[in-house]
PDB file of C-alpha atoms and ligand atoms in Angstrom:
ATOM      1  CA  MET A 264      11.276  17.561 -14.387  1.00  0.00           C
ATOM      2  CA  SER A 265       8.838  16.601 -17.208  1.00  0.00           C
ATOM      3  CA  GLU A 266       5.417  18.915 -17.231  1.00  0.00           C
ATOM      4  CA  ALA A 267       3.688  17.097 -19.087  1.00  0.00           C
ATOM      5  CA  PRO A 268       0.296  15.310 -17.863  1.00  0.00           C
ATOM      6  CA  PHE A 269       0.725  11.730 -16.946  1.00  0.00           C
ATOM      7  CA  ARG A 270      -2.078   9.511 -17.185  1.00  0.00           C
ATOM      8  CA  ASN A 271      -3.465   7.884 -13.981  1.00  0.00           C
ATOM      9  CA  PRO A 272      -3.182   3.909 -14.136  1.00  0.00           C
ATOM     10  CA  GLY A 273      -5.185   3.519 -12.456  1.00  0.00           C
ATOM     11  CA  TRP A 274      -4.140   3.643  -9.273  1.00  0.00           C
ATOM     12  CA  ALA A 275      -7.228   5.835  -8.087  1.00  0.00           C
ATOM     13  CA  GLY A 276      -9.659   4.113 -10.364  1.00  0.00           C
ATOM     14  CA  ASN A 277      -9.839   4.231 -13.932  1.00  0.00           C
ATOM     15  CA  THR A 278     -10.405   8.352 -14.193  1.00  0.00           C
ATOM     16  CA  GLY A 279      -8.296   8.025 -17.543  1.00  0.00           C
ATOM     17  CA  GLU A 280      -6.118  11.291 -17.814  1.00  0.00           C
ATOM     18  CA  PHE A 281      -5.206  14.236 -15.582  1.00  0.00           C
ATOM     19  CA  ASP A 282      -4.531  17.830 -16.408  1.00  0.00           C
ATOM     20  CA  LEU A 283      -1.446  17.920 -13.757  1.00  0.00           C
ATOM     21  CA  ALA A 284       1.870  17.929 -13.944  1.00  0.00           C
ATOM     22  CA  GLU A 285       3.740  14.992 -11.907  1.00  0.00           C
ATOM     23  CA  ALA A 286       5.339  17.817  -9.691  1.00  0.00           C
ATOM     24  CA  GLU A 287       1.833  19.465  -9.410  1.00  0.00           C
ATOM     25  CA  VAL A 288       1.161  15.918  -7.697  1.00  0.00           C
ATOM     26  CA  ARG A 289       4.115  14.574  -6.108  1.00  0.00           C
ATOM     27  CA  GLY A 290       6.429  17.664  -5.266  1.00  0.00           C
ATOM     28  CA  ASP A 291       9.805  16.961  -6.422  1.00  0.00           C
ATOM     29  CA  SER A 292      11.542  16.190  -3.129  1.00  0.00           C
ATOM     30  CA  TYR A 293      11.279  12.690  -3.317  1.00  0.00           C
ATOM     31  CA  VAL A 294      13.897  10.488  -3.516  1.00  0.00           C
ATOM     32  CA  GLY A 295      15.113   7.098  -5.178  1.00  0.00           C
ATOM     33  CA  GLU A 296      13.484   6.008  -8.599  1.00  0.00           C
ATOM     34  CA  ARG A 297      10.623   6.933 -10.680  1.00  0.00           C
ATOM     35  CA  PRO A 298       8.382   3.716 -11.108  1.00  0.00           C
ATOM     36  CA  LEU A 299       7.483   3.655 -15.159  1.00  0.00           C
ATOM     37  CA  ASP A 300       4.247   4.379 -14.315  1.00  0.00           C
ATOM     38  CA  GLY A 301       4.317   7.739 -12.545  1.00  0.00           C
ATOM     39  CA  GLY A 302       3.496   5.678  -8.661  1.00  0.00           C
ATOM     40  CA  HIS A 303       0.986   6.354  -6.500  1.00  0.00           C
ATOM     41  CA  PRO A 304      -0.750   9.632  -7.310  1.00  0.00           C
ATOM     42  CA  GLY A 305      -2.007  10.741  -4.133  1.00  0.00           C
ATOM     43  CA  ALA A 306       1.448   9.964  -2.435  1.00  0.00           C
ATOM     44  CA  SER A 307       3.224  12.425  -0.549  1.00  0.00           C
ATOM     45  CA  PRO A 308       6.547  13.463  -1.278  1.00  0.00           C
ATOM     46  CA  SER A 309       7.866  11.633   1.413  1.00  0.00           C
ATOM     47  CA  LEU A 310       7.011   7.940  -0.101  1.00  0.00           C
ATOM     48  CA  PRO A 311       8.435   6.593  -2.628  1.00  0.00           C
ATOM     49  CA  TYR A 312       9.451   6.505  -6.323  1.00  0.00           C
ATOM     50  CA  MET A 313      11.660   2.954  -5.564  1.00  0.00           C
ATOM     51  CA  LEU A 314       9.568   0.206  -4.563  1.00  0.00           C
ATOM     52  CA  VAL A 315      11.360  -2.981  -3.993  1.00  0.00           C
ATOM     53  CA  LYS A 316      10.353  -6.378  -3.365  1.00  0.00           C
ATOM     54  CA  LYS A 317       8.966  -7.386  -0.295  1.00  0.00           C
ATOM     55  CA  ASP A 318      11.272  -9.484   1.624  1.00  0.00           C
ATOM     56  CA  PRO A 319      10.948 -10.035   5.454  1.00  0.00           C
ATOM     57  CA  SER A 320      14.608  -9.767   6.545  1.00  0.00           C
ATOM     58  CA  ALA A 321      15.301  -6.953   4.470  1.00  0.00           C
ATOM     59  CA  PRO A 322      17.683  -4.635   6.544  1.00  0.00           C
ATOM     60  CA  LEU A 323      16.184  -1.183   8.039  1.00  0.00           C
ATOM     61  CA  PHE A 324      17.104   1.539   6.662  1.00  0.00           C
ATOM     62  CA  GLU A 325      19.937   1.252   4.077  1.00  0.00           C
ATOM     63  CA  GLY A 326      20.687   3.330   0.669  1.00  0.00           C
ATOM     64  CA  PRO A 327      18.069   5.124  -0.592  1.00  0.00           C
ATOM     65  CA  TYR A 328      15.764   4.569   2.491  1.00  0.00           C
ATOM     66  CA  GLN A 329      18.209   5.662   4.791  1.00  0.00           C
ATOM     67  CA  GLU A 330      17.704   9.354   2.745  1.00  0.00           C
ATOM     68  CA  ARG A 331      14.147   8.735   3.090  1.00  0.00           C
ATOM     69  CA  LEU A 332      14.333   8.472   6.782  1.00  0.00           C
ATOM     70  CA  ASP A 333      16.758  11.442   7.179  1.00  0.00           C
ATOM     71  CA  LYS A 334      14.238  13.260   5.323  1.00  0.00           C
ATOM     72  CA  ILE A 335      11.452  12.347   7.079  1.00  0.00           C
ATOM     73  CA  LEU A 336      12.743  12.652  10.073  1.00  0.00           C
ATOM     74  CA  ASP A 337      13.967  16.488   8.932  1.00  0.00           C
ATOM     75  CA  ARG A 338      10.373  16.826   7.890  1.00  0.00           C
ATOM     76  CA  TYR A 339       9.346  16.355  11.471  1.00  0.00           C
ATOM     77  CA  PRO A 340       9.227  18.061  15.018  1.00  0.00           C
ATOM     78  CA  THR A 341      10.370  14.999  17.400  1.00  0.00           C
ATOM     79  CA  SER A 342      10.623  11.582  16.163  1.00  0.00           C
ATOM     80  CA  ARG A 343       7.845  10.887  17.895  1.00  0.00           C
ATOM     81  CA  ALA A 344       6.081  12.309  14.946  1.00  0.00           C
ATOM     82  CA  ALA A 345       8.019  10.537  12.612  1.00  0.00           C
ATOM     83  CA  LEU A 346       6.324   7.072  13.722  1.00  0.00           C
ATOM     84  CA  LEU A 347       4.019   6.282  11.335  1.00  0.00           C
ATOM     85  CA  PRO A 348       5.991   6.991   8.284  1.00  0.00           C
ATOM     86  CA  VAL A 349       8.888   5.465   9.404  1.00  0.00           C
ATOM     87  CA  LEU A 350       6.379   2.089  10.124  1.00  0.00           C
ATOM     88  CA  ASN A 351       5.442   2.959   6.131  1.00  0.00           C
ATOM     89  CA  MET A 352       8.724   2.300   5.089  1.00  0.00           C
ATOM     90  CA  ALA A 353       9.156  -1.019   7.130  1.00  0.00           C
ATOM     91  CA  GLN A 354       6.315  -2.304   5.724  1.00  0.00           C
ATOM     92  CA  GLU A 355       6.989  -1.376   2.672  1.00  0.00           C
ATOM     93  CA  LEU A 356      10.440  -3.483   2.786  1.00  0.00           C
ATOM     94  CA  ARG A 357       9.646  -6.217   4.717  1.00  0.00           C
ATOM     95  CA  GLY A 358       6.123  -7.028   3.787  1.00  0.00           C
ATOM     96  CA  HIS A 359       4.909  -6.771   7.333  1.00  0.00           C
ATOM     97  CA  VAL A 360       5.676  -5.450  10.443  1.00  0.00           C
ATOM     98  CA  SER A 361       6.570  -8.209  13.090  1.00  0.00           C
ATOM     99  CA  PRO A 362       6.746  -7.374  16.812  1.00  0.00           C
ATOM    100  CA  GLY A 363      10.939  -7.502  16.077  1.00  0.00           C
ATOM    101  CA  THR A 364      10.503  -4.761  13.246  1.00  0.00           C
ATOM    102  CA  MET A 365       8.505  -3.037  15.729  1.00  0.00           C
ATOM    103  CA  ASP A 366      11.318  -3.257  18.348  1.00  0.00           C
ATOM    104  CA  GLU A 367      13.707  -1.827  15.760  1.00  0.00           C
ATOM    105  CA  VAL A 368      11.942   1.003  14.384  1.00  0.00           C
ATOM    106  CA  ALA A 369      11.271   2.337  18.309  1.00  0.00           C
ATOM    107  CA  SER A 370      14.809   1.350  18.719  1.00  0.00           C
ATOM    108  CA  LEU A 371      16.182   3.423  15.632  1.00  0.00           C
ATOM    109  CA  LEU A 372      13.488   6.464  16.899  1.00  0.00           C
ATOM    110  CA  ASP A 373      14.421   6.170  20.416  1.00  0.00           C
ATOM    111  CA  LEU A 374      10.539   4.894  21.308  1.00  0.00           C
ATOM    112  CA  GLY A 375       9.365   2.859  24.154  1.00  0.00           C
ATOM    113  CA  ARG A 376       9.089  -0.575  22.449  1.00  0.00           C
ATOM    114  CA  ALA A 377       5.404  -0.716  24.302  1.00  0.00           C
ATOM    115  CA  TYR A 378       4.392   2.854  22.294  1.00  0.00           C
ATOM    116  CA  VAL A 379       5.205   1.702  18.827  1.00  0.00           C
ATOM    117  CA  ARG A 380       3.754  -1.492  19.347  1.00  0.00           C
ATOM    118  CA  GLY A 381       0.658   0.339  20.797  1.00  0.00           C
ATOM    119  CA  VAL A 382       0.530   2.417  17.537  1.00  0.00           C
ATOM    120  CA  ALA A 383       1.739  -0.154  15.350  1.00  0.00           C
ATOM    121  CA  THR A 384      -1.132  -2.659  16.136  1.00  0.00           C
ATOM    122  CA  PHE A 385      -3.681   0.086  16.504  1.00  0.00           C
ATOM    123  CA  TYR A 386      -4.039   1.107  12.838  1.00  0.00           C
ATOM    124  CA  THR A 387      -4.934  -2.230  10.226  1.00  0.00           C
ATOM    125  CA  MET A 388      -2.973  -0.538   7.238  1.00  0.00           C
ATOM    126  CA  TYR A 389      -0.071  -2.049   9.181  1.00  0.00           C
ATOM    127  CA  ASN A 390       0.111  -5.891   8.504  1.00  0.00           C
ATOM    128  CA  LYS A 391       1.129  -7.552  11.510  1.00  0.00           C
ATOM    129  CA  ARG A 392       1.709 -10.868   9.928  1.00  0.00           C
ATOM    130  CA  PRO A 393       2.961 -11.614   5.913  1.00  0.00           C
ATOM    131  CA  VAL A 394       0.985 -11.416   3.410  1.00  0.00           C
ATOM    132  CA  GLY A 395       0.478 -12.447   0.151  1.00  0.00           C
ATOM    133  CA  ARG A 396       2.118 -10.548  -2.906  1.00  0.00           C
ATOM    134  CA  PHE A 397      -1.395  -8.993  -3.802  1.00  0.00           C
ATOM    135  CA  LEU A 398      -3.379  -8.470  -0.371  1.00  0.00           C
ATOM    136  CA  VAL A 399      -6.906  -7.527  -1.973  1.00  0.00           C
ATOM    137  CA  GLN A 400      -9.004  -5.318   0.645  1.00  0.00           C
ATOM    138  CA  VAL A 401     -12.719  -5.701   0.102  1.00  0.00           C
ATOM    139  CA  CYS A 402     -14.570  -2.603   1.255  1.00  0.00           C
ATOM    140  CA  THR A 403     -17.969  -4.658   3.089  1.00  0.00           C
ATOM    141  CA  ASN A 404     -18.850  -0.935   4.553  1.00  0.00           C
ATOM    142  CA  ILE A 405     -22.484   0.102   3.917  1.00  0.00           C
ATOM    143  CA  SER A 406     -22.278   2.283   0.714  1.00  0.00           C
ATOM    144  CA  CYS A 407     -20.783  -1.532  -1.128  1.00  0.00           C
ATOM    145  CA  ASN A 408     -22.361  -3.402   0.946  1.00  0.00           C
ATOM    146  CA  LEU A 409     -25.763  -2.228  -0.276  1.00  0.00           C
ATOM    147  CA  CYS A 410     -24.088  -2.766  -3.523  1.00  0.00           C
ATOM    148  CA  GLY A 411     -23.169  -6.190  -3.215  1.00  0.00           C
ATOM    149  CA  ALA A 412     -19.775  -6.129  -1.563  1.00  0.00           C
ATOM    150  CA  ASP A 413     -20.413  -9.789  -0.119  1.00  0.00           C
ATOM    151  CA  GLU A 414     -20.920 -11.447  -3.304  1.00  0.00           C
ATOM    152  CA  VAL A 415     -17.794  -9.337  -4.377  1.00  0.00           C
ATOM    153  CA  LEU A 416     -15.534 -10.827  -1.327  1.00  0.00           C
ATOM    154  CA  ALA A 417     -17.095 -14.082  -2.082  1.00  0.00           C
ATOM    155  CA  ALA A 418     -16.171 -14.236  -5.538  1.00  0.00           C
ATOM    156  CA  PHE A 419     -11.826 -13.257  -4.623  1.00  0.00           C
ATOM    157  CA  LEU A 420     -12.366 -15.936  -1.695  1.00  0.00           C
ATOM    158  CA  ASP A 421     -13.683 -18.279  -4.581  1.00  0.00           C
ATOM    159  CA  HIS A 422     -11.074 -17.100  -7.451  1.00  0.00           C
ATOM    160  CA  THR A 423      -7.733 -16.975  -5.205  1.00  0.00           C
ATOM    161  CA  GLY A 424      -9.162 -20.582  -3.382  1.00  0.00           C
ATOM    162  CA  THR A 425      -8.161 -18.963  -0.036  1.00  0.00           C
ATOM    163  CA  GLU A 426     -10.211 -18.128   3.269  1.00  0.00           C
ATOM    164  CA  LEU A 427     -10.761 -14.820   4.741  1.00  0.00           C
ATOM    165  CA  GLY A 428      -7.532 -13.673   6.501  1.00  0.00           C
ATOM    166  CA  GLU A 429      -5.220 -16.185   4.521  1.00  0.00           C
ATOM    167  CA  THR A 430      -2.607 -16.229   2.201  1.00  0.00           C
ATOM    168  CA  SER A 431      -3.732 -18.357  -1.404  1.00  0.00           C
ATOM    169  CA  ALA A 432      -1.295 -21.531  -1.256  1.00  0.00           C
ATOM    170  CA  ASP A 433       0.829 -19.879  -3.982  1.00  0.00           C
ATOM    171  CA  GLY A 434       1.817 -16.726  -1.708  1.00  0.00           C
ATOM    172  CA  ASN A 435      -0.496 -14.586  -4.117  1.00  0.00           C
ATOM    173  CA  PHE A 436      -3.552 -13.520  -2.527  1.00  0.00           C
ATOM    174  CA  THR A 437      -4.838 -12.523   0.889  1.00  0.00           C
ATOM    175  CA  VAL A 438      -8.294 -11.487   1.015  1.00  0.00           C
ATOM    176  CA  VAL A 439      -9.309  -9.501   3.747  1.00  0.00           C
ATOM    177  CA  GLU A 440     -12.529  -6.640   4.197  1.00  0.00           C
ATOM    178  CA  ALA A 441     -12.153  -3.488   4.778  1.00  0.00           C
ATOM    179  CA  GLU A 442     -13.748  -0.806   6.538  1.00  0.00           C
ATOM    180  CA  CYS A 443     -14.456   2.521   4.580  1.00  0.00           C
ATOM    181  CA  LEU A 444     -11.854   3.108   1.713  1.00  0.00           C
ATOM    182  CA  ALA A 445     -13.214   6.527   1.086  1.00  0.00           C
ATOM    183  CA  ALA A 446     -14.414   5.656  -2.495  1.00  0.00           C
ATOM    184  CA  CYS A 447     -18.366   5.204  -1.253  1.00  0.00           C
ATOM    185  CA  GLY A 448     -19.372   7.314  -4.963  1.00  0.00           C
ATOM    186  CA  PHE A 449     -17.769   3.924  -6.858  1.00  0.00           C
ATOM    187  CA  PRO A 450     -19.230   1.036  -5.050  1.00  0.00           C
ATOM    188  CA  THR A 451     -18.134  -1.894  -4.504  1.00  0.00           C
ATOM    189  CA  CYS A 452     -14.698  -0.485  -3.475  1.00  0.00           C
ATOM    190  CA  VAL A 453     -10.993  -3.325  -3.748  1.00  0.00           C
ATOM    191  CA  GLN A 454      -7.731  -2.097  -2.464  1.00  0.00           C
ATOM    192  CA  ILE A 455      -5.280  -4.645  -4.161  1.00  0.00           C
ATOM    193  CA  ASN A 456      -1.680  -3.603  -2.331  1.00  0.00           C
ATOM    194  CA  SER A 457      -1.582   0.661  -3.321  1.00  0.00           C
ATOM    195  CA  ARG A 458      -4.142   0.401  -6.200  1.00  0.00           C
ATOM    196  CA  TYR A 459      -7.640   0.961  -5.661  1.00  0.00           C
ATOM    197  CA  PHE A 460     -10.627  -0.947  -8.734  1.00  0.00           C
ATOM    198  CA  GLU A 461     -13.683   0.784  -8.683  1.00  0.00           C
ATOM    199  CA  ASP A 462     -17.190  -0.299  -9.325  1.00  0.00           C
ATOM    200  CA  VAL A 463     -16.497  -3.598  -9.167  1.00  0.00           C
ATOM    201  CA  GLY A 464     -18.881  -6.348  -8.923  1.00  0.00           C
ATOM    202  CA  ALA A 465     -18.385  -9.814  -8.730  1.00  0.00           C
ATOM    203  CA  ASP A 466     -18.439 -10.854 -12.268  1.00  0.00           C
ATOM    204  CA  ASP A 467     -15.591  -8.620 -12.811  1.00  0.00           C
ATOM    205  CA  VAL A 468     -13.773 -10.539 -10.018  1.00  0.00           C
ATOM    206  CA  THR A 469     -11.820 -13.433 -12.698  1.00  0.00           C
ATOM    207  CA  ALA A 470     -10.590 -10.147 -15.263  1.00  0.00           C
ATOM    208  CA  ILE A 471      -8.990  -8.591 -12.168  1.00  0.00           C
ATOM    209  CA  ILE A 472      -7.793 -11.983 -10.750  1.00  0.00           C
ATOM    210  CA  GLU A 473      -6.307 -12.441 -14.535  1.00  0.00           C
ATOM    211  CA  ARG A 474      -4.669  -9.037 -14.522  1.00  0.00           C
ATOM    212  CA  LEU A 475      -2.857  -9.690 -11.537  1.00  0.00           C
ATOM    213  CA  LYS A 476      -1.910 -13.076 -12.624  1.00  0.00           C
ATOM    214  CA  ALA A 477      -0.243 -11.269 -15.186  1.00  0.00           C
ATOM    215  CA  GLU A 478       1.792  -8.536 -13.296  1.00  0.00           C
ATOM    216  CA  THR A 479       2.817 -11.483 -11.020  1.00  0.00           C
ATOM    217  CA  GLY A 480       6.657 -10.628 -12.504  1.00  0.00           C
ATOM    218  CA  ASP A 481       6.601  -6.988 -12.224  1.00  0.00           C
ATOM    219  CA  ALA A 482       8.429  -5.725  -9.155  1.00  0.00           C
ATOM    220  CA  ARG A 483       6.458  -2.369  -9.210  1.00  0.00           C
ATOM    221  CA  LEU A 484       3.479  -3.883  -7.670  1.00  0.00           C
TER     222      LEU A 484
HETATM  223  S1  FES B 230     -18.432   2.090   1.685  1.00  0.00           S
HETATM  224 FE1  FES B 230     -16.879   1.667   0.265  1.00  0.00          FE
HETATM  225  S2  FES B 230     -15.747   2.595   0.245  1.00  0.00           S
HETATM  226 FE2  FES B 230     -17.181   4.156   1.633  1.00  0.00          FE
END
């Protein structure tokens, strides 16, 4: 593995260069293919290098995903403890975690269906229904709200031509409100898929939307 510092492409803010080797950030026990831009620097090594086009009917779990599943199950003392990362993988493959997917995961981990549904529906990070190619989460909690989050949210809704929580007609955008995204020092914070955009003002929204549209051919998003 290269020891050269890698550039943060903006996944956790426009923070420029990190003076860390990739292995220092991600570890080296991952599986799958490394994305060209290095992937999410904050992700644990159990998370993927391989990102796929989301498909609601994709099988759970095959190929490298079976390998990752085995690694996750090795890492945790019980299948119950492995539930969250396994649900993460299911969402990564399918784009959302439907009741059917929850039942499949329950069966896979030998857990009760009601238990899995209770966990999956507790966390807002699991999409319970399909979302657009870009899930735009605008933080409207206190710090961001004081710095114009409502205007940012309105601008995203306006520019994507959609209603709050709905998906745009072209299938590209779902815009939702989020609670604190833990970037309170850089309001307004907007999370788009796994990428953070910080210090966002309503005037920045057009450029962000154009950038995303230009990236729609990029399967790594
Ligand atoms: S209040 Fe917006 S990131 Fe914390």
